[in-house]
Every structure is written in C-alpha cells, then in structure tokens.
C-alpha cells in the first residue's frame, strides 16, 4: 500500500510557499495514480494550540483552506480531505504516544524552538503547542501513511514521528508504519522566502502572496518585493542570491534558459528591477489566474464544501479507528474485547 498524509493549519489562507512546498506536489501525486490512498488533513486542533483564543477564526479558515485545496486541483474523488478535530481517535493515539516522548526531546525540536521564539512563547509555552509534534505523529500514523509531502520546516516533525513509530513498535510489536518525508525536488521550493526576504514565507510573518489575492494585490506585492539593496542604478551589477525576485523565478518559471540569461544580465549590470519584476508578475499570474478563477466558483457554494469535508472526515475516522484498535490490541488494553 502506498498512502499519503499531509495537511495544513487553518490559520489563514494558503500562500505561494504552501503551493510550491506541498500543494503542487500533492496535486501531481494525486493525479499520478501511483497512490492507493491520499489523506489531506485540515489541522484545526493543531492551529488551536497557538490560537486557543480565536476558534471562530480557525473555523472560518477551515473553509478558506478547503477552498484553496479545491482551487489548486485537489479532488475529493481522489483525495480524502478531512478535519482533524472531528477524528477523536487522533487524540487517543496522541495520549499513548506522549508516554514515549520526553519533554527535553520536544524542547530540542528545531522547528518548535524557532516557532516558540517567533511567537514570544519563551516564558509561557502552551503545553499543547510544545506537544504538537506528537499529535502530528498521531495524524501521520493513524492512516498508515508512508509518504508525507511537505516543506523543509516539517523535517524535524517527520524525524520525531519516526522515533515514535520505532519506540511503539519496539514496546508493543509491529504496529505502526514508519513514514518518509517527500520534499520538493527543486531546492528553492523546500522553503520559499517571504516577499520581505525573510527565510520563510509564513502566515505568521505576514510576508505572503496568497493564492486568493486578486491580480492588483499580487502586482502591488511584487512591486514592493525585496531585491538587492546594493543594486541602486540599473547599470549597477546586482546580486541574485537572496534576491527573492530571482528565487521566485526559480520556483515558478519553467523557462529556465530565460531565467539563467536574466540572472547573468542582472549580475553584469544593465537589467533593472522593474523589468525583472514585470516578468515575474507574468509568470506568477500564469499560475495564479486559473487558481483564482476556480476558487471564485467554489466560493459560491460553501455548504457543498462543508458537505465534502464531512464526507471525507467519515472516511478518515474509519481508518483511524482501525489503527487505534490495532494499537490497543497490541498494547493489550482492549479489555472488553
Ligand atoms: P503557520 O505560521 O500558521 O504555521 P505556515 O505558513 O507555516 O503557517 P503551515 O500550515 O504550518 O503553514 O504549513 C503547511 C505546509 O506548507 C507544510 O507542509 C509546510 O512545510 C509548507 N510550507 C509552509 N510555508 C512554506 C514555505 N514558505 N515554503 C515551503 N513550504 C512551506
Ligand atoms: Mg507552520
């Protein structure tokens, strides 16, 4: 069996980082027909670990994320799209997994560490937030997933999941499937920088181009995009490393020859930012226009989207129940069986 599990936190609309880091890959894998099962999870319970005060926003963003999914071409006929919090089995699995993970191991998780610093949680980390990698281990293993297509920031989560799997299997016998991460082939897509030049495009940092941004908004964001601060006059030689306009061209433009020529010209001097940005905008619009149009269509019928999520959640729940029963059987805590 080849099974995929992946997902997103409903903390906002999805952006270009999600697209190149994971969504584009998911759609490709979905349509390849190489997989027996594909589970796509909207991680609302995980979003609540650092947004406990705003469940209404999380609820609204469930719909946003689902619309973005449909807009990029995820197809509920081929992929099971579901809502994490409605699959109670995931929390039961988490409870057992927490017993095989140490607090110091959680504190060492580099992504969690970075997020704690970013959110100024140092003095008051919600316990649920610190433990979210364990709940992610439950999300992945509950579906016997062996492939997890995600961005690079998720590598430590996958590593921690593999440790949980090995520990559980060691203690209770072969029970869980050990998953592999699947990163995008293209290096720049593994962690797309923000339009401000910061290392990661992220909802939390507010440096995103959203898949649902209208054409004018995208144009304005490209205009203000971080380039090379030393490239002042058009004739000045410019830098392409750390210049997000070129990074985005690497991520989105399939015409690599043109990009290579432009880079060369920019480095030599004589190619202005305005021109490069104009080209980037055209390239981005090629991807974004059809997504935006499909989204508009699905937006007309939110009830149908919720219905799709309910159906997917039922399918996901049945599978998670099977894995939980297997674990409890192997732990010999299925007392009433
Ligand atoms: P939050 O700030 O709420 O954590 P986020 O923007 O980090 O939001 P997530 O929902 O945590 O988004 O991540 C969903 C998926 O998108 C993960 O697979 C993650 O690796 C990927 N991803 C997120 N941002 C990027 C990025 N800038 N480049 C590549 N992949 C990304
Ligand atoms: Mg994140």
Tab-separated table of N, CA and C in Angstrom, residues 190-258:
chain	number	residue	atom	x	y	z
A	190	UNK	N	11.591	24.123	-1.217
A	190	UNK	CA	11.502	23.462	0.091
A	190	UNK	C	11.221	24.458	1.206
A	191	UNK	N	11.677	25.687	0.998
A	191	UNK	CA	11.391	26.762	1.965
A	191	UNK	C	11.402	28.069	1.184
A	192	UNK	N	10.257	28.433	0.695
A	192	UNK	CA	10.176	29.655	-0.109
A	192	UNK	C	10.269	30.872	0.812
A	193	UNK	N	11.157	31.837	0.505
A	193	UNK	CA	11.246	33.024	1.369
A	193	UNK	C	10.021	33.929	1.216
A	194	UNK	N	9.872	34.854	2.144
A	194	UNK	CA	8.778	35.818	2.073
A	194	UNK	C	9.102	36.949	1.109
A	195	UNK	N	8.097	37.763	0.763
A	195	UNK	CA	8.349	38.871	-0.166
A	195	UNK	C	9.282	39.907	0.466
A	196	UNK	N	9.442	39.848	1.802
A	196	UNK	CA	10.343	40.766	2.507
A	196	UNK	C	11.777	40.240	2.565
A	197	UNK	N	12.013	39.057	2.001
A	197	UNK	CA	13.365	38.497	2.004
A	197	UNK	C	13.643	37.612	3.218
A	198	UNK	N	12.687	37.539	4.164
A	198	UNK	CA	12.880	36.658	5.332
A	198	UNK	C	12.841	35.204	4.886
A	199	UNK	N	13.532	34.357	5.673
A	199	UNK	CA	13.777	32.975	5.261
A	199	UNK	C	12.534	32.190	4.839
A	200	UNK	N	11.382	32.459	5.438
A	200	UNK	CA	10.206	31.651	5.129
A	200	UNK	C	8.977	32.506	4.898
A	201	UNK	N	8.311	32.260	3.798
A	201	UNK	CA	7.002	32.881	3.609
A	201	UNK	C	6.072	32.210	4.609
A	202	UNK	N	5.457	32.997	5.473
A	202	UNK	CA	4.665	32.406	6.544
A	202	UNK	C	3.529	33.331	6.932
A	203	UNK	N	2.380	32.709	7.157
A	203	UNK	CA	1.197	33.464	7.578
A	203	UNK	C	1.529	34.314	8.796
A	204	UNK	N	2.276	33.696	9.732
A	204	UNK	CA	2.587	34.375	10.986
A	204	UNK	C	3.451	35.619	10.742
A	205	UNK	N	4.343	35.568	9.748
A	205	UNK	CA	5.236	36.701	9.491
A	205	UNK	C	4.586	37.773	8.605
A	206	UNK	N	3.450	37.448	8.004
A	206	UNK	CA	2.744	38.428	7.178
A	206	UNK	C	3.529	38.871	5.952
A	207	UNK	N	4.241	37.942	5.342
A	207	UNK	CA	5.049	38.282	4.161
A	207	UNK	C	4.676	37.411	2.966
A	208	UNK	N	3.374	37.249	2.795
A	208	UNK	CA	2.876	36.235	1.849
A	208	UNK	C	2.209	36.841	0.620
A	209	UNK	N	2.250	36.069	-0.464
A	209	UNK	CA	1.322	36.272	-1.571
A	209	UNK	C	0.354	35.099	-1.483
A	210	UNK	N	-0.919	35.418	-1.288
A	210	UNK	CA	-1.921	34.370	-1.125
A	210	UNK	C	-2.453	33.902	-2.471
A	211	UNK	N	-2.822	32.621	-2.515
A	211	UNK	CA	-3.369	32.060	-3.749
A	211	UNK	C	-4.654	32.783	-4.136
A	212	UNK	N	-5.322	33.374	-3.154
A	212	UNK	CA	-6.593	34.049	-3.422
A	212	UNK	C	-6.447	35.562	-3.594
A	213	UNK	N	-5.221	36.084	-3.504
A	213	UNK	CA	-5.025	37.528	-3.746
A	213	UNK	C	-5.495	37.888	-5.157
A	214	UNK	N	-6.145	39.053	-5.287
A	214	UNK	CA	-6.545	39.453	-6.647
A	214	UNK	C	-5.322	39.986	-7.412
A	215	UNK	N	-5.503	40.150	-8.719
A	215	UNK	CA	-4.368	40.488	-9.586
A	215	UNK	C	-3.684	41.789	-9.153
A	216	UNK	N	-4.471	42.779	-8.713
A	216	UNK	CA	-3.882	44.060	-8.302
A	216	UNK	C	-3.026	43.894	-7.052
A	217	UNK	N	-3.519	43.100	-6.129
A	217	UNK	CA	-2.767	42.860	-4.885
A	217	UNK	C	-1.448	42.158	-5.200
A	218	UNK	N	-1.502	41.174	-6.074
A	218	UNK	CA	-0.266	40.461	-6.436
A	218	UNK	C	0.718	41.448	-7.073
A	219	UNK	N	0.208	42.295	-7.969
A	219	UNK	CA	1.069	43.278	-8.635
A	219	UNK	C	1.720	44.203	-7.600
A	220	UNK	N	0.928	44.661	-6.630
A	220	UNK	CA	1.463	45.564	-5.607
A	220	UNK	C	2.525	44.865	-4.760
A	221	UNK	N	2.286	43.597	-4.448
A	221	UNK	CA	3.242	42.858	-3.627
A	221	UNK	C	4.546	42.585	-4.390
A	222	UNK	N	4.419	42.313	-5.665
A	222	UNK	CA	5.636	42.093	-6.468
A	222	UNK	C	6.443	43.397	-6.519
A	223	UNK	N	5.738	44.492	-6.633
A	223	UNK	CA	6.378	45.803	-6.704
A	223	UNK	C	7.230	46.090	-5.466
A	224	UNK	N	6.700	45.714	-4.295
A	224	UNK	CA	7.423	46.017	-3.048
A	224	UNK	C	8.394	44.902	-2.648
A	225	UNK	N	8.514	43.881	-3.492
A	225	UNK	CA	9.336	42.724	-3.160
A	225	UNK	C	10.801	43.082	-2.944
A	226	UNK	N	11.407	42.390	-1.986
A	226	UNK	CA	12.813	42.594	-1.637
A	226	UNK	C	13.713	42.112	-2.776
A	227	UNK	N	14.657	42.960	-3.197
A	227	UNK	CA	15.585	42.530	-4.255
A	227	UNK	C	17.026	42.591	-3.748
A	228	UNK	N	17.817	43.448	-4.348
A	228	UNK	CA	19.204	43.597	-3.905
A	228	UNK	C	19.392	45.054	-3.495
A	229	UNK	N	19.558	45.320	-2.191
A	229	UNK	CA	19.650	46.708	-1.725
A	229	UNK	C	20.857	47.458	-2.294
A	230	UNK	N	21.843	46.701	-2.810
A	230	UNK	CA	23.034	47.354	-3.368
A	230	UNK	C	22.871	47.707	-4.850
A	231	UNK	N	21.786	47.206	-5.435
A	231	UNK	CA	21.531	47.436	-6.856
A	231	UNK	C	20.706	48.710	-6.966
A	232	UNK	N	21.384	49.851	-7.068
A	232	UNK	CA	20.678	51.128	-6.996
A	232	UNK	C	20.368	51.666	-8.391
A	233	UNK	N	21.410	51.797	-9.196
A	233	UNK	CA	21.187	52.227	-10.586
A	233	UNK	C	21.063	50.986	-11.463
A	234	UNK	N	20.290	51.109	-12.551
A	234	UNK	CA	20.101	49.974	-13.464
A	234	UNK	C	21.452	49.416	-13.935
A	235	UNK	N	22.398	50.327	-14.140
A	235	UNK	CA	23.700	49.894	-14.663
A	235	UNK	C	24.571	49.181	-13.622
A	236	UNK	N	24.200	49.286	-12.335
A	236	UNK	CA	24.987	48.607	-11.296
A	236	UNK	C	24.902	47.087	-11.446
A	237	UNK	N	26.021	46.396	-11.172
A	237	UNK	CA	25.923	44.929	-11.112
A	237	UNK	C	25.073	44.530	-9.902
A	238	UNK	N	24.208	43.547	-10.074
A	238	UNK	CA	23.312	43.145	-8.978
A	238	UNK	C	23.582	41.735	-8.487
A	239	UNK	N	23.022	41.438	-7.313
A	239	UNK	CA	23.151	40.094	-6.733
A	239	UNK	C	21.852	39.317	-6.925
A	240	UNK	N	21.986	38.067	-7.263
A	240	UNK	CA	20.778	37.243	-7.405
A	240	UNK	C	20.557	36.342	-6.181
A	241	UNK	N	21.621	36.093	-5.402
A	241	UNK	CA	21.450	35.286	-4.194
A	241	UNK	C	20.719	36.152	-3.171
A	242	UNK	N	19.721	35.565	-2.536
A	242	UNK	CA	18.957	36.301	-1.530
A	242	UNK	C	18.017	37.335	-2.137
A	243	UNK	N	18.001	37.398	-3.453
A	243	UNK	CA	17.116	38.327	-4.158
A	243	UNK	C	15.836	37.546	-4.466
A	244	UNK	N	14.779	37.862	-3.732
A	244	UNK	CA	13.618	36.967	-3.803
A	244	UNK	C	12.957	36.937	-5.182
A	245	UNK	N	13.114	38.008	-5.937
A	245	UNK	CA	12.512	38.006	-7.275
A	245	UNK	C	13.094	36.853	-8.101
A	246	UNK	N	14.393	36.674	-7.992
A	246	UNK	CA	15.018	35.555	-8.728
A	246	UNK	C	14.696	34.210	-8.080
A	247	UNK	N	14.597	34.195	-6.764
A	247	UNK	CA	14.210	32.943	-6.095
A	247	UNK	C	12.833	32.493	-6.583
A	248	UNK	N	11.918	33.450	-6.701
A	248	UNK	CA	10.564	33.095	-7.153
A	248	UNK	C	10.576	32.651	-8.619
A	249	UNK	N	11.447	33.279	-9.406
A	249	UNK	CA	11.538	32.823	-10.801
A	249	UNK	C	12.029	31.381	-10.834
A	250	UNK	N	13.001	31.065	-9.966
A	250	UNK	CA	13.480	29.677	-9.895
A	250	UNK	C	12.365	28.713	-9.488
A	251	UNK	N	11.472	29.201	-8.648
A	251	UNK	CA	10.399	28.328	-8.146
A	251	UNK	C	9.240	28.185	-9.134
A	252	UNK	N	8.998	29.229	-9.940
A	252	UNK	CA	7.774	29.237	-10.744
A	252	UNK	C	7.972	29.209	-12.255
A	253	UNK	N	9.152	29.633	-12.727
A	253	UNK	CA	9.294	29.773	-14.178
A	253	UNK	C	9.876	28.502	-14.769
A	254	UNK	N	9.141	27.889	-15.680
A	254	UNK	CA	9.626	26.641	-16.279
A	254	UNK	C	10.662	26.925	-17.379
A	255	UNK	N	10.705	28.164	-17.856
A	255	UNK	CA	11.673	28.537	-18.892
A	255	UNK	C	13.010	28.891	-18.217
A	256	UNK	N	13.769	27.856	-17.882
A	256	UNK	CA	14.987	28.067	-17.086
A	256	UNK	C	16.083	28.789	-17.888
A	257	UNK	N	16.036	28.655	-19.202
A	257	UNK	CA	17.044	29.339	-20.032
A	257	UNK	C	16.890	30.853	-19.901
A	258	UNK	N	15.644	31.324	-20.020
A	258	UNK	CA	15.393	32.763	-19.887
A	258	UNK	C	15.812	33.258	-18.498
